[in-house]
Coordinates of C-alpha atoms (C1' of nucleotides) in Angstrom, one line a residue:
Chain A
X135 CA 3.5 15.3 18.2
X136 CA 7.0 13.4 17.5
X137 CA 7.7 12.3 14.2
X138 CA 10.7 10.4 13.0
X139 CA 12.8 12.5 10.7
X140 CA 15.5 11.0 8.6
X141 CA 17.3 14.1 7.9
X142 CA 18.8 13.6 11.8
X143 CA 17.9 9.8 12.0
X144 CA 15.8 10.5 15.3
X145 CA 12.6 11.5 16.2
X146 CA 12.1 14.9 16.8
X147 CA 8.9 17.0 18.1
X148 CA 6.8 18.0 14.8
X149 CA 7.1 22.1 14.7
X150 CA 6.1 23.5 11.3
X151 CA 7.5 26.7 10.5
X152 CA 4.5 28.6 10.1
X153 CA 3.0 27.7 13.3
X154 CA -0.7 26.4 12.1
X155 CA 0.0 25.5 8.8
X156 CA 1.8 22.3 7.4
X157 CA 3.2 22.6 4.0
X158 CA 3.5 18.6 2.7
X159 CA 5.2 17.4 -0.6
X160 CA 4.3 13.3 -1.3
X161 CA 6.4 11.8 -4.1
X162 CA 2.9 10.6 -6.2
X163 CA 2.8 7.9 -9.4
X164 CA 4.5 7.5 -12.1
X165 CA 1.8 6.4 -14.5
X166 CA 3.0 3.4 -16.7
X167 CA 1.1 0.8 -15.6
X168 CA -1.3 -0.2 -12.4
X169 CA -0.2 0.5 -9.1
X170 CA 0.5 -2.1 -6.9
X171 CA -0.1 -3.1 -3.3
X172 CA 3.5 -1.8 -2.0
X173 CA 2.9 1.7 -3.7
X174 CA -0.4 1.8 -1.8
X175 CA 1.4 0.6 1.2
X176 CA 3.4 3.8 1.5
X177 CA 0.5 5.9 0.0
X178 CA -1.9 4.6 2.7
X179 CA 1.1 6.0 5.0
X180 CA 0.9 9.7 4.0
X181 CA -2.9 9.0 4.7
X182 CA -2.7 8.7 7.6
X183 CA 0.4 11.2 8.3
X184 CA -2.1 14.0 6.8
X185 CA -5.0 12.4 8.4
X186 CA -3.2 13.1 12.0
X187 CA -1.8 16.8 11.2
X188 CA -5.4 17.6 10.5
X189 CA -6.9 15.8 13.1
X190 CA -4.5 17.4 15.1
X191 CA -6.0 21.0 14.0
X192 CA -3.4 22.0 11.4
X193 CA -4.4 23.4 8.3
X194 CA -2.8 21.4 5.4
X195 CA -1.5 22.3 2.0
X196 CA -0.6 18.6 1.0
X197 CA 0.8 18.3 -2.7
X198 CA 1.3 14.9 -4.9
X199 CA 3.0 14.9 -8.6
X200 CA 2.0 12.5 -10.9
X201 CA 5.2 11.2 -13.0
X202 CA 3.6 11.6 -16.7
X203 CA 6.9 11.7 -18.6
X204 CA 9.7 9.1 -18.1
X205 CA 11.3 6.3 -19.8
X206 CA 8.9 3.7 -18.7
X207 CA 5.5 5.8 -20.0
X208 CA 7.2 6.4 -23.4
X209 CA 8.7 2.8 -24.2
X210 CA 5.1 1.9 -22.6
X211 CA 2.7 4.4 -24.5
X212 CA 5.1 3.5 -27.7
X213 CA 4.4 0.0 -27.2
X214 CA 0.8 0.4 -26.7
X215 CA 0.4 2.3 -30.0
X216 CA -0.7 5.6 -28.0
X217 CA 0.3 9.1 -27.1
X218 CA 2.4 10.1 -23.9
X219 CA -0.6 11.1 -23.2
X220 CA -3.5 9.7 -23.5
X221 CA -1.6 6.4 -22.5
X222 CA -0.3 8.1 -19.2
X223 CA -4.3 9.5 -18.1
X224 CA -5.3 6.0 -18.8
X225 CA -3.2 4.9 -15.9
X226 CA -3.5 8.3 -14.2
X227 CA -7.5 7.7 -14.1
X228 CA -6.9 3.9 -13.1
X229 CA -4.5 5.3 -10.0
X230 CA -6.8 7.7 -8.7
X231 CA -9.6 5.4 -8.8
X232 CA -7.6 2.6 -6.8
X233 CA -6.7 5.7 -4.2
X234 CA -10.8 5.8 -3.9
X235 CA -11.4 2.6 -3.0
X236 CA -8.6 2.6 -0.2
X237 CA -10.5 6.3 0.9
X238 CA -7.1 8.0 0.4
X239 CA -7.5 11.5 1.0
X240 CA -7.1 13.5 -2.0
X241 CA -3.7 16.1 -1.4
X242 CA -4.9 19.4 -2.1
X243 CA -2.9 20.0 -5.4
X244 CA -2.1 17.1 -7.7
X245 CA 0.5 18.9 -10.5
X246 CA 1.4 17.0 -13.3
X247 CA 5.3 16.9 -14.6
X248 CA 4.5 17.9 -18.6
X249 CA 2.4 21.0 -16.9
X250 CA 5.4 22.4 -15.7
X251 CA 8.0 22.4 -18.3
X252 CA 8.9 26.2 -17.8
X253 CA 9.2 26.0 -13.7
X254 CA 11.6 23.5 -14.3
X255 CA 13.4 25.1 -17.0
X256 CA 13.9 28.1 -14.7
X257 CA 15.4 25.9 -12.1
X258 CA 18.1 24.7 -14.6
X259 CA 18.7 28.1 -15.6
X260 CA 19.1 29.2 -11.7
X261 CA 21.5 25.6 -11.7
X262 CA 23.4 26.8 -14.7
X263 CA 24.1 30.5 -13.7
X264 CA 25.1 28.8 -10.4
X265 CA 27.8 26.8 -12.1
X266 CA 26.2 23.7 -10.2
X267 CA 25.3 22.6 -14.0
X268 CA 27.1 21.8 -17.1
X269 CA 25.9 21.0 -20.5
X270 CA 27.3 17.5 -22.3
X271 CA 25.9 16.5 -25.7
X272 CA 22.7 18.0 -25.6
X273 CA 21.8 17.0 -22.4
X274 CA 22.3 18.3 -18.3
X275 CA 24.4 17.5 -15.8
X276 CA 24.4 18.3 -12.1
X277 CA 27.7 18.7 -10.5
X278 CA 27.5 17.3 -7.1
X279 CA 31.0 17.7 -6.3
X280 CA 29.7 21.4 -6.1
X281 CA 27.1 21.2 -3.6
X282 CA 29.2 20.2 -0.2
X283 CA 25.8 18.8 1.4
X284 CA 25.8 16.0 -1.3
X285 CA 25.0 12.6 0.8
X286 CA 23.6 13.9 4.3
X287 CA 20.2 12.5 3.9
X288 CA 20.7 8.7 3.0
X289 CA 24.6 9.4 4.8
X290 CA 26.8 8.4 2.0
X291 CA 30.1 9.2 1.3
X292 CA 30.1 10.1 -2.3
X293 CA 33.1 9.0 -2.8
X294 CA 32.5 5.6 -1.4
X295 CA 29.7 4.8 -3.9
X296 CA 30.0 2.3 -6.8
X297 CA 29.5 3.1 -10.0
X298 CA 26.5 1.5 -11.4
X299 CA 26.3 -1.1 -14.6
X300 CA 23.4 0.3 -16.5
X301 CA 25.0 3.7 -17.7
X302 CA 23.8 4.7 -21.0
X303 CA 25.8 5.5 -23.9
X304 CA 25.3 9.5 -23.7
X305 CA 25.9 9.1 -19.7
X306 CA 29.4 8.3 -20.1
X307 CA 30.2 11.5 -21.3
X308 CA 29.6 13.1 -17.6
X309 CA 32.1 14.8 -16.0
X310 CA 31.5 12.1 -13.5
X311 CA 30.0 9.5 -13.6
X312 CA 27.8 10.2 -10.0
X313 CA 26.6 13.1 -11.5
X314 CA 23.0 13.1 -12.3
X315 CA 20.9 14.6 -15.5
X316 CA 18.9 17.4 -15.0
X317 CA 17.6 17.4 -18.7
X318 CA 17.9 14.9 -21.5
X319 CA 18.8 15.6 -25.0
X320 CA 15.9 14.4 -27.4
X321 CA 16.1 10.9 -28.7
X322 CA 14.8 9.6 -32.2
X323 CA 10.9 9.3 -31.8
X324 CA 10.6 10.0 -28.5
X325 CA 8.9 13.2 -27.2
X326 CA 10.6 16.3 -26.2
X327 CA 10.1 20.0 -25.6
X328 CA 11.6 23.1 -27.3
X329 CA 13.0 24.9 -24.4
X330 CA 15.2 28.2 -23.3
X331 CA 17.9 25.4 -22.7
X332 CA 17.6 23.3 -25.4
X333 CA 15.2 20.6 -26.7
X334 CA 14.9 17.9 -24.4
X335 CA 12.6 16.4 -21.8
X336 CA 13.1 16.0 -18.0
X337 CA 15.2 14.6 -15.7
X338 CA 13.2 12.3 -13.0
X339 CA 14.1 14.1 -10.2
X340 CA 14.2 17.7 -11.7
X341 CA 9.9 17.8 -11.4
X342 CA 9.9 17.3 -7.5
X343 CA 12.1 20.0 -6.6
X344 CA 10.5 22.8 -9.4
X345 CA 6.8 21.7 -8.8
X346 CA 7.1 21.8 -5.2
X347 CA 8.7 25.1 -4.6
X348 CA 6.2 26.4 -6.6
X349 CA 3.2 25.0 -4.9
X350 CA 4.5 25.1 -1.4
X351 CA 8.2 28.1 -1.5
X352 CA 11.5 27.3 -1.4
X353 CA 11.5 25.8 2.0
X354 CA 8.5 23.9 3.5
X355 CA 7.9 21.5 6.5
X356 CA 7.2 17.5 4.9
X357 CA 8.8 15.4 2.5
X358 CA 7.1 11.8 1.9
X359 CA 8.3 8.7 -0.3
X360 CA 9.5 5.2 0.1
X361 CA 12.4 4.3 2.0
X362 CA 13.8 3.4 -1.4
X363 CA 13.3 7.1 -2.4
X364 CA 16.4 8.2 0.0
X365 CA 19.1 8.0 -2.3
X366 CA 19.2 8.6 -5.0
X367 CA 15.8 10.4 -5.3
X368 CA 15.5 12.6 -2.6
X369 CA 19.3 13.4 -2.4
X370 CA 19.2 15.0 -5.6
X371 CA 16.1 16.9 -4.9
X372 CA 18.0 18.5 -2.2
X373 CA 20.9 18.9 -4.0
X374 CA 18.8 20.6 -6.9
X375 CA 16.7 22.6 -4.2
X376 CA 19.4 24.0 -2.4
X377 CA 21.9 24.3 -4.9
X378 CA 19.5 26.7 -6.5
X379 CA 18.2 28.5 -3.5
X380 CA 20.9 28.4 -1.0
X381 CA 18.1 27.7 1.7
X382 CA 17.1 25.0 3.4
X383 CA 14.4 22.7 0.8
X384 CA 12.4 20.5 3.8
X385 CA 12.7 20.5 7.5
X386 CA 11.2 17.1 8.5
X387 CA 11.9 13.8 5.5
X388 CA 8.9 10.7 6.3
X389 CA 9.8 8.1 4.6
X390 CA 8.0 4.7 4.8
X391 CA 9.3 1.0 5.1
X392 CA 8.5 -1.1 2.2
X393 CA 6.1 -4.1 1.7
X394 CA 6.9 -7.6 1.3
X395 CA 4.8 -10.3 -0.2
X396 CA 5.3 -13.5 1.6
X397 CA 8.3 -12.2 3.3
X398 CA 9.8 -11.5 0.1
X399 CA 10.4 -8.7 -2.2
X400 CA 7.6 -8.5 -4.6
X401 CA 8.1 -9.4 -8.2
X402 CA 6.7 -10.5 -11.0
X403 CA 9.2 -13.2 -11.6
X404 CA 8.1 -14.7 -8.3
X405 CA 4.4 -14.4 -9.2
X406 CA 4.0 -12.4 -5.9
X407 CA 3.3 -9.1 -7.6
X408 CA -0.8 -7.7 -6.6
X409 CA -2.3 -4.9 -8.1
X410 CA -4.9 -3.2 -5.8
X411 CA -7.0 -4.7 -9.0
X412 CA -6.4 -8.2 -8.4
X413 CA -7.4 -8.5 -5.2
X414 CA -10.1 -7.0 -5.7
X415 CA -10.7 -9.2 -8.5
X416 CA -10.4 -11.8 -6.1
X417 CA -13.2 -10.7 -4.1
X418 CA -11.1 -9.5 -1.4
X419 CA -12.7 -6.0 0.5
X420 CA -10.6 -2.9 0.1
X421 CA -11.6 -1.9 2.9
X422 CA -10.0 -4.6 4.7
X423 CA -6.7 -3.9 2.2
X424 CA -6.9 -0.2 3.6
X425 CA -7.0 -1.2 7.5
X426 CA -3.6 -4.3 7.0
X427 CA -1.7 -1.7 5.4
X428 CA -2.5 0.7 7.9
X429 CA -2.2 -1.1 10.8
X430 CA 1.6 -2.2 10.9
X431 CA 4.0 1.0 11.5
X432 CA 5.2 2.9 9.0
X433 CA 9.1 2.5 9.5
X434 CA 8.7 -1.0 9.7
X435 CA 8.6 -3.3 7.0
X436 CA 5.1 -4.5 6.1
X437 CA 4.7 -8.3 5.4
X438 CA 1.3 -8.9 2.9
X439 CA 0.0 -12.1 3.1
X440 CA -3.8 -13.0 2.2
X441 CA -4.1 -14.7 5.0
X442 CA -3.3 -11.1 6.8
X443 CA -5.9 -9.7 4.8
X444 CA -8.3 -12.4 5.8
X445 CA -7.6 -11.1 9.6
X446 CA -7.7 -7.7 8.7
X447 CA -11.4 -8.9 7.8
X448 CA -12.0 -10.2 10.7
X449 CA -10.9 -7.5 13.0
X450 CA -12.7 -5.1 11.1
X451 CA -15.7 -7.2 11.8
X452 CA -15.3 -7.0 15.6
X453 CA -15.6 -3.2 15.1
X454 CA -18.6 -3.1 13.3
X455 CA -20.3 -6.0 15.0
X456 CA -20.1 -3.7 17.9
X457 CA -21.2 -0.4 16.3
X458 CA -23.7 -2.3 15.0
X459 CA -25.1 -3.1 18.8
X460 CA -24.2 0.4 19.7
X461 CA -26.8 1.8 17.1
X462 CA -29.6 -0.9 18.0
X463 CA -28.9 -1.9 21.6
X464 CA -31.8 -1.4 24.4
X465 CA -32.3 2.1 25.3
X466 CA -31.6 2.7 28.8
X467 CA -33.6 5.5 31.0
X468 CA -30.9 7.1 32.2
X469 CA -27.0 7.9 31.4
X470 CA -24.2 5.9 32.5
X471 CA -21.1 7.9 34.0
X472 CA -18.8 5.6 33.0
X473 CA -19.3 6.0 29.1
X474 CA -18.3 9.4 29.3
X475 CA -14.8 8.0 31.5
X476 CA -14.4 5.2 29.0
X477 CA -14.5 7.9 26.0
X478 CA -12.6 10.2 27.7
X479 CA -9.7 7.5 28.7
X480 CA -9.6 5.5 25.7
X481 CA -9.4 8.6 23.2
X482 CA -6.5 10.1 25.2
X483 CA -4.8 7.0 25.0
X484 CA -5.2 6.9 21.4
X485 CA -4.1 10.5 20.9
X486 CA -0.8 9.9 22.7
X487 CA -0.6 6.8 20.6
X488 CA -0.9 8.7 17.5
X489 CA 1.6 11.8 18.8
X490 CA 4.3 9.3 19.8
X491 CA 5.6 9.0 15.6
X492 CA 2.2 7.5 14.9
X493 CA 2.3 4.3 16.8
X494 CA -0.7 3.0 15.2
X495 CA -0.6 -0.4 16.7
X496 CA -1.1 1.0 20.0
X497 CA -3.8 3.4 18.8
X498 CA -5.3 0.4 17.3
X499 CA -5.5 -1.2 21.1
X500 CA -7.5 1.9 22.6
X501 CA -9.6 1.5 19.5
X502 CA -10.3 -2.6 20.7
X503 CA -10.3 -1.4 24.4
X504 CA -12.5 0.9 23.8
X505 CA -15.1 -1.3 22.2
X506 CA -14.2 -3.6 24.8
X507 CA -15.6 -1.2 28.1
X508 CA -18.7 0.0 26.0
X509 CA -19.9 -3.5 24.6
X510 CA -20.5 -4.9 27.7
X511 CA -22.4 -1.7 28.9
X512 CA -24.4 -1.8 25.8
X513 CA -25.1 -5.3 26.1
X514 CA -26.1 -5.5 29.7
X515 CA -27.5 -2.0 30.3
X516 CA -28.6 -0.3 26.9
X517 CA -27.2 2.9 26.2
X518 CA -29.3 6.1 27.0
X519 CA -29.5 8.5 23.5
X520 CA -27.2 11.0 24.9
X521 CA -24.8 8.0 25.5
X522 CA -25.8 6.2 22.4
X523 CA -24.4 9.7 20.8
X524 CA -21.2 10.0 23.0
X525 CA -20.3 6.3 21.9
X526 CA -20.6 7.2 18.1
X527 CA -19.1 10.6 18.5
X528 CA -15.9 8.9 20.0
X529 CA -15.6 6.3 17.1
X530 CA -16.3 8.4 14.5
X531 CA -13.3 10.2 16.0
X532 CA -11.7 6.8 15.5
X533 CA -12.6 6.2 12.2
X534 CA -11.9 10.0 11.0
X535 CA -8.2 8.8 11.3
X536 CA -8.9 5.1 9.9
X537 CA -11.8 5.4 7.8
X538 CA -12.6 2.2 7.7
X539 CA -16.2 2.4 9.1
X540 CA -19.1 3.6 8.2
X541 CA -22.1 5.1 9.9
X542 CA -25.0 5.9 7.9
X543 CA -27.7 4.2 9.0
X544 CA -28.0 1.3 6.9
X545 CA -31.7 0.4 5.8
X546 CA -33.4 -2.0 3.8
X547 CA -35.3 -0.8 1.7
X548 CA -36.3 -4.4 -0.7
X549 CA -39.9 -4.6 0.3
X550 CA -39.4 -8.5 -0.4
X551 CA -36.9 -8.7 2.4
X552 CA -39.1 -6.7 4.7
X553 CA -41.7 -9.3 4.0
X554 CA -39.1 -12.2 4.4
X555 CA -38.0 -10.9 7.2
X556 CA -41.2 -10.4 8.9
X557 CA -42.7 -13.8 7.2
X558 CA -39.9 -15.8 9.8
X559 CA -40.6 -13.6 12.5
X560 CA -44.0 -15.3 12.4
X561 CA -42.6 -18.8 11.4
X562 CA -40.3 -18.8 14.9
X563 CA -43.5 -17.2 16.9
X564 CA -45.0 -20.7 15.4
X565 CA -42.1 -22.9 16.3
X566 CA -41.9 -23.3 12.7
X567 CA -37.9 -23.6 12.7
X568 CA -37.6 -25.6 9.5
X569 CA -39.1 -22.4 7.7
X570 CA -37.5 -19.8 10.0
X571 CA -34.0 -21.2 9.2
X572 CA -35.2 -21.4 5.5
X573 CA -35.9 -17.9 5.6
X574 CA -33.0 -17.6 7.3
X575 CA -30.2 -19.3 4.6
X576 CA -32.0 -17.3 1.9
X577 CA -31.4 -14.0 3.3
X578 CA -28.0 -14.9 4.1
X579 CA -27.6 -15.5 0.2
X580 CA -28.5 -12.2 -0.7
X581 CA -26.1 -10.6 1.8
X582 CA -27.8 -10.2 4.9
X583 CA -27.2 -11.8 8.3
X584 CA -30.0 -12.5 10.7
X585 CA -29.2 -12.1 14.2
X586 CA -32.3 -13.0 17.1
X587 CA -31.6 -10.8 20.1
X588 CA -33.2 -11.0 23.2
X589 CA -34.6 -7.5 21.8
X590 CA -35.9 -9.1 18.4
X591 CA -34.6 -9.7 15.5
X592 CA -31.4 -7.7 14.1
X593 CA -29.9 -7.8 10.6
X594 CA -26.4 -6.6 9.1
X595 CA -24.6 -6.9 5.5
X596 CA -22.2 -9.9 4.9
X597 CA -21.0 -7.8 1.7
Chain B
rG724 C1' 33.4 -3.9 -0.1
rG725 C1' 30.4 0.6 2.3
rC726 C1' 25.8 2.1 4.9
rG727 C1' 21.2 0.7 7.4
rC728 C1' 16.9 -2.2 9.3
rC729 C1' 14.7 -6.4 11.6
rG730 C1' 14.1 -11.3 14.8
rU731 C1' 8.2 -11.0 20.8
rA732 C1' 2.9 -17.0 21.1
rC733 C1' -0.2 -20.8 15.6
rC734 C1' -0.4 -15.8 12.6
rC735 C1' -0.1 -10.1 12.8
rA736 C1' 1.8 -6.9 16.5
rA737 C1' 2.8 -2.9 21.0
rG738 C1' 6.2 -2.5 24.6
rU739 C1' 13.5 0.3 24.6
rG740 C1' 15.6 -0.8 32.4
rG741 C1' 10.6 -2.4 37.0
rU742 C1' 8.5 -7.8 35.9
rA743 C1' 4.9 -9.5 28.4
rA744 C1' -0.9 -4.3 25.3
rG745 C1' -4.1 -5.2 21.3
rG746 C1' -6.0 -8.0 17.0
rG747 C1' -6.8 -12.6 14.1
rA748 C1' -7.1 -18.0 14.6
rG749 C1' -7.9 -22.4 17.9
rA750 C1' -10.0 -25.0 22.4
rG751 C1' -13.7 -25.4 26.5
rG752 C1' -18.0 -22.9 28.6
rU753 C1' -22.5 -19.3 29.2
rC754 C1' -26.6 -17.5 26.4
rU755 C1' -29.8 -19.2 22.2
rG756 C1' -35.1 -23.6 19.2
rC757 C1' -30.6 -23.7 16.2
rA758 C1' -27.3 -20.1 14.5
rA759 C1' -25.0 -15.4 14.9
rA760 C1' -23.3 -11.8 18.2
rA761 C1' -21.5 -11.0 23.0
rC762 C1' -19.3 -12.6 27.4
rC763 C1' -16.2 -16.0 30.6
rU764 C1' -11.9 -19.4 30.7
rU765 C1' -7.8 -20.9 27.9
rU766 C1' -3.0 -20.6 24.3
rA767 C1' 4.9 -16.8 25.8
rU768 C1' 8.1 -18.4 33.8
rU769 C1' 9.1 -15.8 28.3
rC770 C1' 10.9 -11.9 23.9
rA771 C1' 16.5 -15.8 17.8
rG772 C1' 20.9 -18.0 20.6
rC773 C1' 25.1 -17.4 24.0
rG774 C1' 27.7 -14.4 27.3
rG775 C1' 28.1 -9.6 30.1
rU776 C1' 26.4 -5.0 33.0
rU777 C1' 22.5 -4.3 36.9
rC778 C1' 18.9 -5.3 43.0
rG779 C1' 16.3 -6.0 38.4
rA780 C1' 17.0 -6.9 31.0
rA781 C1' 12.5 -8.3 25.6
rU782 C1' 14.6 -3.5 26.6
rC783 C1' 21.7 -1.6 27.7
rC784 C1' 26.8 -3.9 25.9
rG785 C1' 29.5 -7.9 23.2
rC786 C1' 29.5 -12.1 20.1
rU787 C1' 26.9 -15.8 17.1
rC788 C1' 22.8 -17.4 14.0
rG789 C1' 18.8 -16.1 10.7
rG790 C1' 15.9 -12.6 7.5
rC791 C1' 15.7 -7.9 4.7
rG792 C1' 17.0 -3.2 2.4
rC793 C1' 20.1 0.8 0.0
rC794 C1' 24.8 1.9 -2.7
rU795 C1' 22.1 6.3 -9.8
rC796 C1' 15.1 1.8 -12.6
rC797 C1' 12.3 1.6 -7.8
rA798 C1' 6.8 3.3 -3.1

RNA sequence: GGCGCCGUACCCAAGUGGUAAGGGAGAGGUCUGCAAAACCUUUAUUCAGCGGUUCGAAUCCGCUCGGCGCCUCCA
């Protein structure tokens, strides 16, 4: 598979160093308030990134901090009257529960900043015997006019960039003023450890590059984030990585295109600013969230609109409609050779779709052509069971990248509806339409679609 | 000021030199007691605009217009 790699700015062919086993780092959360739809945009990314790998056979060590010590989660736990932490596992909890309903994968370790004071200490240490650190007021400094590499990711010239406006008072005592702080001196009331190198609590970047090497080595195969991660983020991971290792920190950087509401930057001064939560709220599917933000490419930018969500619906519903007539269509006596050329076609096309830097959208199209060939099989012909069972194996092959289907057989099991059901069965057998439809409009309240079929009567969920 | 991305139908979107995938929505039709689903037909002589290279350009080059991002809070 080829995967774009900002490191080189090209797409290279995807070659972990250990040959079957991908070692993945994903900048997670930082928990000071609800998530919102453009985190989840680039989380849904790394879904499907790891989805692939191990689709593709690899086994995956995939690892995602969670950011539980910052500025934001103390001025926000202060302000809420709570501790760092039980305010940050409020929002910790109410992050992992939004990542179930879009069926994000969980990584495989999930460390948590304030568990791993002492790794990072020890990487300040290693920073500090290096002479690639200096100590200023209480707090840490990395030098970056040290490390020579400084800039290669995001391709700034250090010495070209400006200087920016919200320094804080202890800042301006840097050597200079690009420098970045490894660890900060304690402030009045605000939580801090009692460490080899002082009191103090951590830089933001510091955490990335000490719980990563410890969960993954010095040098490992995927780095994920935001495009807006680059610089200064993932520079100074590198900077801290490598400065302290002298090896090379990540082979292959993802990064992901942000999301736009209304072709805008979201914000809450524009009042375009969703939570996962209030669309929900709204009543919209998150399902149907999972499968818009999946379904534009990663490196491009992603434009959220509810009406895109209301198509998102809609396609979604073409695919089920048909694996809906796939489970219940007429069975046919014999096998048809053309399922098994259909499957066989339409899955290779989506495979090469997926290797070529995960081109979704024309995965996507093998997906709808796909359900295209077979529909009109299954509607005119039937589907014997061996085919029935090719046709479901392939989509669930689908869906094991997109997961947004499901395919347990759905029953009913209201013994009321059974009867309602059956009670206009008899009413149509009468010509007793007026009741039939009756019947009809009620079910449909309670969530359940009646369909007639030249093979009798058929039923699905509206929600 | 420096660096970078994007502009394809009503909407979303693939396609990076060989003659415009796929999805949503709309219109007409078939089927149906009516619906629904499905199917058929239909919606870009054209890819922001203008020039250039080429037998051939949405794809390459130049310019113009429009939108967006980063340059120490950020997914």
């Amino acid at each position: 598979m080829r995967i774009f790699n900002t490191l080189t700015g090209q797409e290279e062919e995807f070659q972990p160093f250990q040959n079957h086993h991908v070692r993945m780092y994903t900048c997670g959360p930082t928990v000071y308030n609800f998530a919102h739809i453009g985190n989840f945009r680039t989380f849904v990314c790394q879904d499907l990134l790891r989805r692939w790998l191990l689709y593709r056979g690899y086994r995956l060590t995939h690892v995602m901090n969670v950011t539980d010590v910052d500025d934001k989660t103390i001025t926000n736990a202060k302000a809420a009257g709570l501790s760092l932490k039980d305010y940050t596992t409020r929002y910790a909890d109410a992050f992992f529960e939004d990542c179930r309903h879009l069926r994000l994968q969980q990584p495989e370790v999930i460390p948590y900043a304030t568990d791993h004071i002492e790794e990072m200490v020890q990487l300040v240490e290693k920073l500090m015997e290096k002479n690639l650190a200096y100590r200023q007021n209480g707090s840490i400094y990395y030098r970056i006019s040290a490390f020579t590499n400084y800039g290669r990711l995001s391709r700034l010239d250090p010495s070209q960039l400006q200087i920016g406006h919200s320094i804080e008072a202890d800042e301006y005592s840097k050597d200079n003023p690009r420098d970045f702080v490894l660890w900060k001196a304690p402030k009045d009331g605000e939580p801090y450890w009692e460490t080899r190198i002082g009191p103090g609590r951590p830089g933001w970047h510091l955490e990335c590059s000490a719980m990563s090497m410890k969960y993954l080595g010095e040098t490992f195969d995927l780095h994920c984030g935001g495009v807006d991660l680059i610089f200064p983020h993932h520079e100074n991971e590198i900077a801290q990585s490598e400065g302290a290792t002298g090896r090379t920190f990540v082979k292959y950087w993802f990064h992901s295109e942000h999301l736009l509401v209304n072709g805008e930057r979201m914000a809450k001064s524009k009042g375009n600013f969703y939570t996962l939560r209030d669309l929900l709220e709204k009543g919209f599917d998150s399902i149907a969230i999972r499968y818009l933000l999946l379904s534009t490419h990663y490196q491009k930018p992603l434009n959220f609109t509810l009406e895109g969500v209301g198509q998102a619906t809609g396609a979604l519903q073409t695919l089920k409609n048909f694996l809906l007539l796939a489970r219940t269509c007429r069975q046919a006596p014999s096998d048809n050779p053309r399922v098994v050329d259909i499957a066989e076609h339409r899955l290779r096309q989506f495979e090469s779709a997926m290797d070529d830097n995960l081109n979704i959208s024309a995965a996507l199209a093998a997906v709808y052509d796909a359900r295209y060939d077979l529909n009109a099989i299954a509607e005119s012909q039937g589907l014997s069971s061996a085919d029935r069972e090719k046709v479901l194996l392939l989509f669930q092959k689908f869906n094991s990248l997109l997961d947004v289907l499901d395919f347990e057989a759905d029953v009913i099991t209201d013994a009321e509806v059974l009867q309602l059901i059956e009670e206009r069965g008899a009413a149509r057998r009468n010509h007793d339409f007026m009741r039939a439809d009756e019947i009809r409009a009620q079910l449909l309240q309670r969530g359940i679609a009646l369909e007639d079929t030249r093979d009798g009567v058929r039923w699905k969920r509206t929600r």
